[in-house]
Short mmCIF file of C-alpha atoms in Angstrom, two decimals:
data_model
loop_
_atom_site.label_atom_id
_atom_site.label_comp_id
_atom_site.label_asym_id
_atom_site.label_seq_id
_atom_site.Cartn_x
_atom_site.Cartn_y
_atom_site.Cartn_z
CA UNK A 52 50.41 117.05 157.04
CA UNK A 53 51.68 116.57 153.48
CA UNK A 54 50.77 112.89 153.63
CA UNK A 55 47.22 113.77 154.71
CA UNK A 56 46.89 116.23 151.83
CA UNK A 57 48.16 113.62 149.37
CA UNK A 58 45.65 111.08 150.70
CA UNK A 59 42.83 113.64 150.54
CA UNK A 60 43.59 114.76 146.94
CA UNK A 61 42.33 111.60 145.16
CA UNK A 62 39.08 111.67 147.17
CA UNK A 63 38.53 115.32 146.30
CA UNK A 64 39.25 114.64 142.62
CA UNK A 65 36.76 111.77 142.59
CA UNK A 66 34.16 114.01 144.19
CA UNK A 67 34.70 116.81 141.67
CA UNK A 68 34.65 114.33 138.78
CA UNK A 69 31.44 112.75 140.03
CA UNK A 70 29.77 116.16 140.34
CA UNK A 71 30.92 117.11 136.84
CA UNK A 72 29.64 113.81 135.47
CA UNK A 73 26.26 114.36 137.11
CA UNK A 74 26.01 117.80 135.47
CA UNK A 75 27.28 116.60 132.07
CA UNK A 76 25.32 118.36 129.36
CA UNK A 77 23.06 116.08 127.26
CA UNK A 78 24.08 118.16 124.26
CA UNK A 79 27.84 117.67 124.49
CA UNK A 80 27.86 115.64 121.28
CA UNK A 81 27.54 119.03 119.58
CA UNK A 82 31.33 119.01 120.03
CA UNK A 83 31.48 116.13 117.53
CA UNK A 84 28.95 117.85 115.27
CA UNK A 85 30.86 121.14 115.17
CA UNK A 86 34.31 119.59 114.83
CA UNK A 87 33.13 117.09 112.24
CA UNK A 88 31.43 119.60 109.96
CA UNK A 89 34.35 122.05 110.09
CA UNK A 90 36.57 119.11 109.14
CA UNK A 91 34.26 118.38 106.18
CA UNK A 92 34.48 122.01 105.07
CA UNK A 93 38.27 122.02 105.21
CA UNK A 94 38.33 118.78 103.22
CA UNK A 95 36.13 120.32 100.52
CA UNK A 96 38.49 123.27 100.02
CA UNK A 97 41.64 121.14 99.97
CA UNK A 98 43.11 121.64 103.46
CA UNK A 99 43.34 117.91 104.07
CA UNK A 100 45.99 117.94 106.81
CA UNK A 101 44.02 120.35 109.00
CA UNK A 102 40.82 118.51 108.14
CA UNK A 103 42.36 115.20 109.22
CA UNK A 104 43.50 116.72 112.52
CA UNK A 105 39.93 117.81 113.25
CA UNK A 106 38.65 114.40 112.19
CA UNK A 107 40.87 112.80 114.82
CA UNK A 108 39.61 115.24 117.45
CA UNK A 109 36.01 114.48 116.47
CA UNK A 110 36.59 110.72 116.55
CA UNK A 111 38.35 110.75 119.94
CA UNK A 112 35.68 113.07 121.35
CA UNK A 113 32.99 110.72 120.08
CA UNK A 114 34.47 107.73 121.91
CA UNK A 115 35.16 109.69 125.12
CA UNK A 116 31.65 111.13 125.18
CA UNK A 117 30.06 107.71 124.76
CA UNK A 118 32.09 106.46 127.73
CA UNK A 119 31.00 109.45 129.82
CA UNK A 120 27.34 109.19 128.78
CA UNK A 121 27.17 105.48 129.64
CA UNK A 122 29.04 106.12 132.91
CA UNK A 123 26.57 108.87 133.77
CA UNK A 124 23.60 106.64 132.95
CA UNK A 125 24.93 104.04 135.39
CA UNK A 126 26.21 106.24 138.23
CA UNK A 127 23.76 109.16 137.98
CA UNK A 128 20.64 107.56 136.60
CA UNK A 129 18.24 110.06 138.17
CA UNK A 130 20.06 113.03 136.66
CA UNK A 131 19.93 111.41 133.23
CA UNK A 132 16.21 110.62 133.56
CA UNK A 133 15.54 114.18 134.69
CA UNK A 134 17.18 115.47 131.51
CA UNK A 135 15.28 112.96 129.36
CA UNK A 136 11.94 114.18 130.71
CA UNK A 137 12.71 117.88 130.84
CA UNK A 138 11.55 120.03 127.88
CA UNK A 139 14.59 122.27 128.36
CA UNK A 140 17.16 119.49 127.95
CA UNK A 141 15.66 116.36 126.37
CA UNK A 142 16.02 117.36 122.72
CA UNK A 143 19.73 117.99 123.27
CA UNK A 144 20.15 114.20 123.25
CA UNK A 145 19.54 114.34 119.49
CA UNK A 146 23.13 115.62 119.25
CA UNK A 147 24.10 111.95 119.72
CA UNK A 148 22.33 111.10 116.45
CA UNK A 149 23.61 114.15 114.58
CA UNK A 150 27.17 113.72 115.86
CA UNK A 151 27.18 110.09 114.73
CA UNK A 152 25.89 111.04 111.29
CA UNK A 153 28.31 113.93 110.74
CA UNK A 154 31.29 111.84 111.85
CA UNK A 155 30.21 109.06 109.47
CA UNK A 156 30.02 111.50 106.54
CA UNK A 157 33.51 112.81 107.23
CA UNK A 158 34.88 109.26 107.43
CA UNK A 159 33.22 108.48 104.09
CA UNK A 160 35.04 111.42 102.50
CA UNK A 161 38.32 109.83 103.59
CA UNK A 162 37.35 106.39 102.31
CA UNK A 163 36.91 104.75 105.73
CA UNK A 164 33.84 102.84 104.60
CA UNK A 165 34.13 100.01 107.12
CA UNK A 166 33.91 102.49 109.97
CA UNK A 167 31.46 104.90 108.38
CA UNK A 168 28.75 102.52 107.14
CA UNK A 169 28.08 100.98 110.60
CA UNK A 170 27.94 104.51 112.02
CA UNK A 171 25.35 105.53 109.42
CA UNK A 172 23.23 102.48 110.29
CA UNK A 173 23.70 103.19 114.01
CA UNK A 174 22.63 106.83 113.51
CA UNK A 175 19.50 105.69 111.66
CA UNK A 176 18.59 103.27 114.47
CA UNK A 177 19.17 105.93 117.13
CA UNK A 178 17.12 108.42 115.12
CA UNK A 179 14.20 105.98 114.94
CA UNK A 180 14.31 105.27 118.69
CA UNK A 181 14.97 108.81 119.89
CA UNK A 182 12.53 110.27 117.37
CA UNK A 183 9.63 108.66 119.20
CA UNK A 184 10.96 108.22 122.73
CA UNK A 185 12.25 111.74 123.47
CA UNK A 186 9.21 113.71 122.22
CA UNK A 187 6.90 111.31 124.05
CA UNK A 188 8.82 111.86 127.30
CA UNK A 189 8.65 115.64 126.83
CA UNK A 190 5.04 115.97 125.71
CA UNK A 191 3.80 113.69 128.49
CA UNK A 192 5.57 115.77 131.14
CA UNK A 193 3.11 117.03 133.73
CA UNK A 194 5.03 118.93 136.38
CA UNK A 195 2.81 122.01 136.63
CA UNK A 196 4.84 124.16 134.22
CA UNK A 197 3.63 124.93 130.67
CA UNK A 198 5.66 122.97 128.14
CA UNK A 199 5.39 125.74 125.54
CA UNK A 200 7.15 128.20 127.85
CA UNK A 201 10.15 125.86 128.01
CA UNK A 202 10.80 125.40 124.31
CA UNK A 203 14.23 126.63 123.20
CA UNK A 204 16.83 126.32 120.47
CA UNK A 205 17.67 122.71 121.34
CA UNK A 206 14.32 121.64 119.89
CA UNK A 207 15.69 122.34 116.41
CA UNK A 208 18.25 119.56 116.93
CA UNK A 209 15.40 117.10 116.37
CA UNK A 210 15.30 118.30 112.75
CA UNK A 211 19.10 118.29 112.52
CA UNK A 212 19.21 114.64 113.59
CA UNK A 213 16.78 113.68 110.84
CA UNK A 214 18.80 115.55 108.20
CA UNK A 215 22.05 113.98 109.42
CA UNK A 216 20.55 110.55 108.74
CA UNK A 217 19.51 111.65 105.24
CA UNK A 218 23.00 113.00 104.62
CA UNK A 219 24.64 109.82 105.89
CA UNK A 220 22.38 107.54 103.86
CA UNK A 221 22.92 109.58 100.69
CA UNK A 222 26.71 109.45 101.04
CA UNK A 223 26.84 105.80 102.08
CA UNK A 224 24.33 104.50 99.53
CA UNK A 225 26.94 102.80 97.27
CA UNK A 226 28.23 100.82 100.26
CA UNK A 227 24.96 99.97 102.00
CA UNK A 228 23.34 96.57 101.56
CA UNK A 229 19.77 96.36 100.36
CA UNK A 230 17.49 97.37 97.53
CA UNK A 231 18.12 100.86 96.10
CA UNK A 232 14.38 101.51 96.12
CA UNK A 233 14.23 101.10 99.89
CA UNK A 234 17.41 103.09 100.47
CA UNK A 235 16.06 105.90 98.30
CA UNK A 236 12.78 105.83 100.19
CA UNK A 237 14.51 106.01 103.59
CA UNK A 238 16.80 108.81 102.45
CA UNK A 239 13.97 110.96 101.10
CA UNK A 240 11.84 110.12 104.14
CA UNK A 241 14.45 111.30 106.64
CA UNK A 242 15.09 114.49 104.62
CA UNK A 243 11.36 115.23 104.36
CA UNK A 244 10.74 114.54 108.04
CA UNK A 245 13.61 116.87 108.91
CA UNK A 246 12.07 119.69 106.86
CA UNK A 247 8.63 119.12 108.42
CA UNK A 248 10.08 119.01 111.93
CA UNK A 249 11.92 122.27 111.30
CA UNK A 250 8.64 123.97 110.44
CA UNK A 251 6.95 122.56 113.55
CA UNK A 252 9.80 123.55 115.86
CA UNK A 253 9.97 127.05 114.37
CA UNK A 254 6.26 127.56 115.05
CA UNK A 255 6.57 126.32 118.64
CA UNK A 256 9.60 128.50 119.39
CA UNK A 257 7.91 131.56 117.87
CA UNK A 258 4.75 130.89 119.91
CA UNK A 259 6.89 130.63 123.05
CA UNK A 260 8.56 133.99 122.32
CA UNK A 261 5.23 135.68 121.49
CA UNK A 262 3.31 134.33 124.49
CA UNK A 263 6.01 134.14 127.15
CA UNK A 264 8.80 136.37 125.87
CA UNK A 265 12.48 135.60 126.05
CA UNK A 266 15.09 137.20 128.27
CA UNK A 267 18.70 137.89 127.35
CA UNK A 268 19.75 135.15 129.77
CA UNK A 269 17.48 132.64 128.01
CA UNK A 270 18.78 133.45 124.53
CA UNK A 271 21.54 130.85 124.61
CA UNK A 272 23.79 129.59 121.76
CA UNK A 273 21.47 126.68 120.78
CA UNK A 274 19.20 129.21 119.08
CA UNK A 275 21.84 129.27 116.34
CA UNK A 276 20.61 125.79 115.44
CA UNK A 277 17.58 127.51 113.89
CA UNK A 278 19.98 128.40 111.08
CA UNK A 279 22.05 125.20 111.22
CA UNK A 280 18.99 122.97 110.87
CA UNK A 281 18.17 124.56 107.51
CA UNK A 282 21.80 124.56 106.42
CA UNK A 283 22.08 120.81 106.89
CA UNK A 284 18.83 120.43 104.91
CA UNK A 285 20.64 122.17 102.03
CA UNK A 286 23.67 119.86 102.29
CA UNK A 287 21.53 116.74 102.62
CA UNK A 288 19.28 117.89 99.77
CA UNK A 289 22.17 118.43 97.36
CA UNK A 290 23.36 114.91 98.15
CA UNK A 291 19.92 113.31 97.90
CA UNK A 292 19.27 114.62 94.38
CA UNK A 293 22.57 113.14 93.19
CA UNK A 294 22.17 109.58 94.45
CA UNK A 295 21.24 106.60 92.29
CA UNK A 296 17.86 106.69 90.60
CA UNK A 297 14.95 105.14 92.50
CA UNK A 298 11.18 105.74 92.35
CA UNK A 299 11.04 107.95 95.46
CA UNK A 300 14.17 109.92 94.58
CA UNK A 301 12.95 110.50 91.03
CA UNK A 302 9.53 111.61 92.30
CA UNK A 303 10.99 114.23 94.64
CA UNK A 304 14.18 115.29 92.86
CA UNK A 305 12.69 118.41 91.26
CA UNK A 306 11.01 119.46 94.51
CA UNK A 307 14.19 119.08 96.55
CA UNK A 308 16.28 120.90 93.94
CA UNK A 309 13.87 123.83 93.94
CA UNK A 310 13.71 124.19 97.73
CA UNK A 311 17.35 123.97 98.77
CA UNK A 312 18.18 127.39 97.29
CA UNK A 313 15.24 128.86 99.23
CA UNK A 314 16.49 127.22 102.43
CA UNK A 315 20.00 128.58 101.86
CA UNK A 316 18.62 132.08 101.33
CA UNK A 317 16.70 131.93 104.60
CA UNK A 318 19.86 130.72 106.38
CA UNK A 319 21.70 133.77 105.10
CA UNK A 320 18.86 136.03 106.22
CA UNK A 321 18.91 134.53 109.73
CA UNK A 322 22.60 135.26 110.35
CA UNK A 323 22.22 139.04 111.04
CA UNK A 324 19.25 138.23 113.29
CA UNK A 325 21.32 135.81 115.35
CA UNK A 326 24.32 138.15 115.51
CA UNK A 327 22.04 141.00 116.57
CA UNK A 328 20.51 138.84 119.28
CA UNK A 329 24.02 138.01 120.51
CA UNK A 330 24.89 141.71 120.71
CA UNK A 331 21.63 142.31 122.60
CA UNK A 332 22.49 139.50 125.03
CA UNK A 333 26.16 140.21 125.73
CA UNK A 334 26.59 143.96 125.14
CA UNK A 335 23.21 145.49 125.93
CA UNK A 336 22.34 143.22 128.86
CA UNK A 337 25.97 142.42 129.71
CA UNK A 338 25.56 138.67 130.06
CA UNK A 339 29.15 137.41 130.54
CA UNK A 340 30.59 135.48 127.61
CA UNK A 341 32.13 132.39 129.20
CA UNK A 342 32.58 128.77 128.19
CA UNK A 343 29.55 126.51 128.31
CA UNK A 344 29.03 123.26 126.36
CA UNK A 345 26.17 124.96 124.49
CA UNK A 346 28.71 127.06 122.58
CA UNK A 347 29.30 124.02 120.36
CA UNK A 348 25.72 124.50 119.22
CA UNK A 349 26.91 127.76 117.66
CA UNK A 350 30.02 126.27 116.03
CA UNK A 351 28.01 123.63 114.20
CA UNK A 352 25.58 126.00 112.40
CA UNK A 353 28.38 128.27 111.20
CA UNK A 354 30.34 125.28 109.91
CA UNK A 355 27.25 123.74 108.34
CA UNK A 356 26.36 127.03 106.60
CA UNK A 357 29.83 127.12 105.08
CA UNK A 358 29.54 123.53 103.81
CA UNK A 359 26.01 124.21 102.53
CA UNK A 360 27.22 127.26 100.62
CA UNK A 361 30.23 125.48 99.11
CA UNK A 362 28.16 122.43 98.14
CA UNK A 363 25.24 124.41 96.69
CA UNK A 364 27.60 126.74 94.85
CA UNK A 365 29.40 123.86 93.18
CA UNK A 366 26.33 121.77 92.36
CA UNK A 367 24.29 124.65 90.89
CA UNK A 368 27.27 126.61 89.51
CA UNK A 369 26.78 129.61 91.79
CA UNK A 370 30.25 131.14 92.38
CA UNK A 371 28.92 133.88 94.68
CA UNK A 372 27.27 131.30 96.95
CA UNK A 373 30.46 129.23 97.01
CA UNK A 374 32.45 132.36 97.91
CA UNK A 375 30.10 132.95 100.86
CA UNK A 376 30.90 129.42 101.99
CA UNK A 377 34.66 129.86 101.80
CA UNK A 378 34.50 133.03 103.90
CA UNK A 379 32.13 131.39 106.38
CA UNK A 380 34.44 128.37 106.63
CA UNK A 381 37.34 130.40 107.99
CA UNK A 382 35.01 132.14 110.40
CA UNK A 383 33.88 128.68 111.52
CA UNK A 384 37.52 127.58 111.94
CA UNK A 385 38.24 130.65 114.07
CA UNK A 386 35.13 130.16 116.22
CA UNK A 387 35.93 126.45 116.58
CA UNK A 388 39.47 127.31 117.74
CA UNK A 389 38.26 129.81 120.34
CA UNK A 390 35.62 127.45 121.73
CA UNK A 391 38.00 124.46 121.74
CA UNK A 392 40.68 126.40 123.64
CA UNK A 393 38.03 127.68 126.07
CA UNK A 394 36.87 124.09 126.63
CA UNK A 395 40.40 122.85 127.34
CA UNK A 396 40.95 125.75 129.73
CA UNK A 397 37.67 124.96 131.49
CA UNK A 398 38.64 121.29 131.88
CA UNK A 399 42.18 122.05 133.07
CA UNK A 400 41.00 124.64 135.59
CA UNK A 401 38.55 122.10 136.99
CA UNK A 402 41.29 119.48 137.22
CA UNK A 403 43.80 121.71 139.00
CA UNK A 404 41.11 123.02 141.32
CA UNK A 405 40.34 119.45 142.37
CA UNK A 406 44.02 118.82 143.14
CA UNK A 407 44.30 121.65 145.64
#
């Protein structure tokens, strides 16, 4: 009997693993985004040891997730294609771009230029491909359901991906080959496209809520990206205005400088709205608070708001704004810790369940 159980255990584990791989969230690279940006925040305030630990976690997660995503594309191709064409899930794949960009920026802070520069270039290539392919797949979907009714917070990640490329290019500019005029143009272009996409996505999400409503069950953590997408525009903007002079950068420097403070202010205004919506979801309607991969989409905006506040406060000499960032950073660290522990618990429970 024991021998039969031992023989059956590996088969059961393979079955559970295969099912988990098939259901792997397209937005799991938000783990890299959230961990990477909290690591950046800790680096900025001088906690380099803790920041380095999170950098390692982000880097290992990045490699593991790429292995899993490729494995899923090979072994569960139909599930992947279903996600690529579905308005509810397709835009979550932009976390791949954003995660690559954020990890590259953190590596640049530590001086790992040989690793970071290829990642920045890779993020830019992915952004160009995904930026046309994913929206086309979604907008051409004709399955009988209105596309507008299926918009959600993941759509904002399209804007985040664009800003992550701008941020990566701005930080890596001294180490990138090519003419500064072209690099400046690409950096400003990706920042500007990110801002425009944010406006478009905000309109679509608002139209969805007005026309179709939103239930407590549907108000999931990715809606926090509505704040995070503007926060990364602040961080990218503060970096863009400080890069080497070029015609495009010089032409837009004053505009970018004047808008990033407005963006930060709107981020701050959104936070009580998002917290209130969370209370409405979990306490009024009693939706259980349990681990899902989408929780990383909440970690990232909090971490990015902290970095945006610290960066803006230092660049424009705004001590109050910087103080907001330092407080938000430790909230982000706490939220990251809770979500990371919940993720490990979720993985371990799944593993031990498969061994029974």
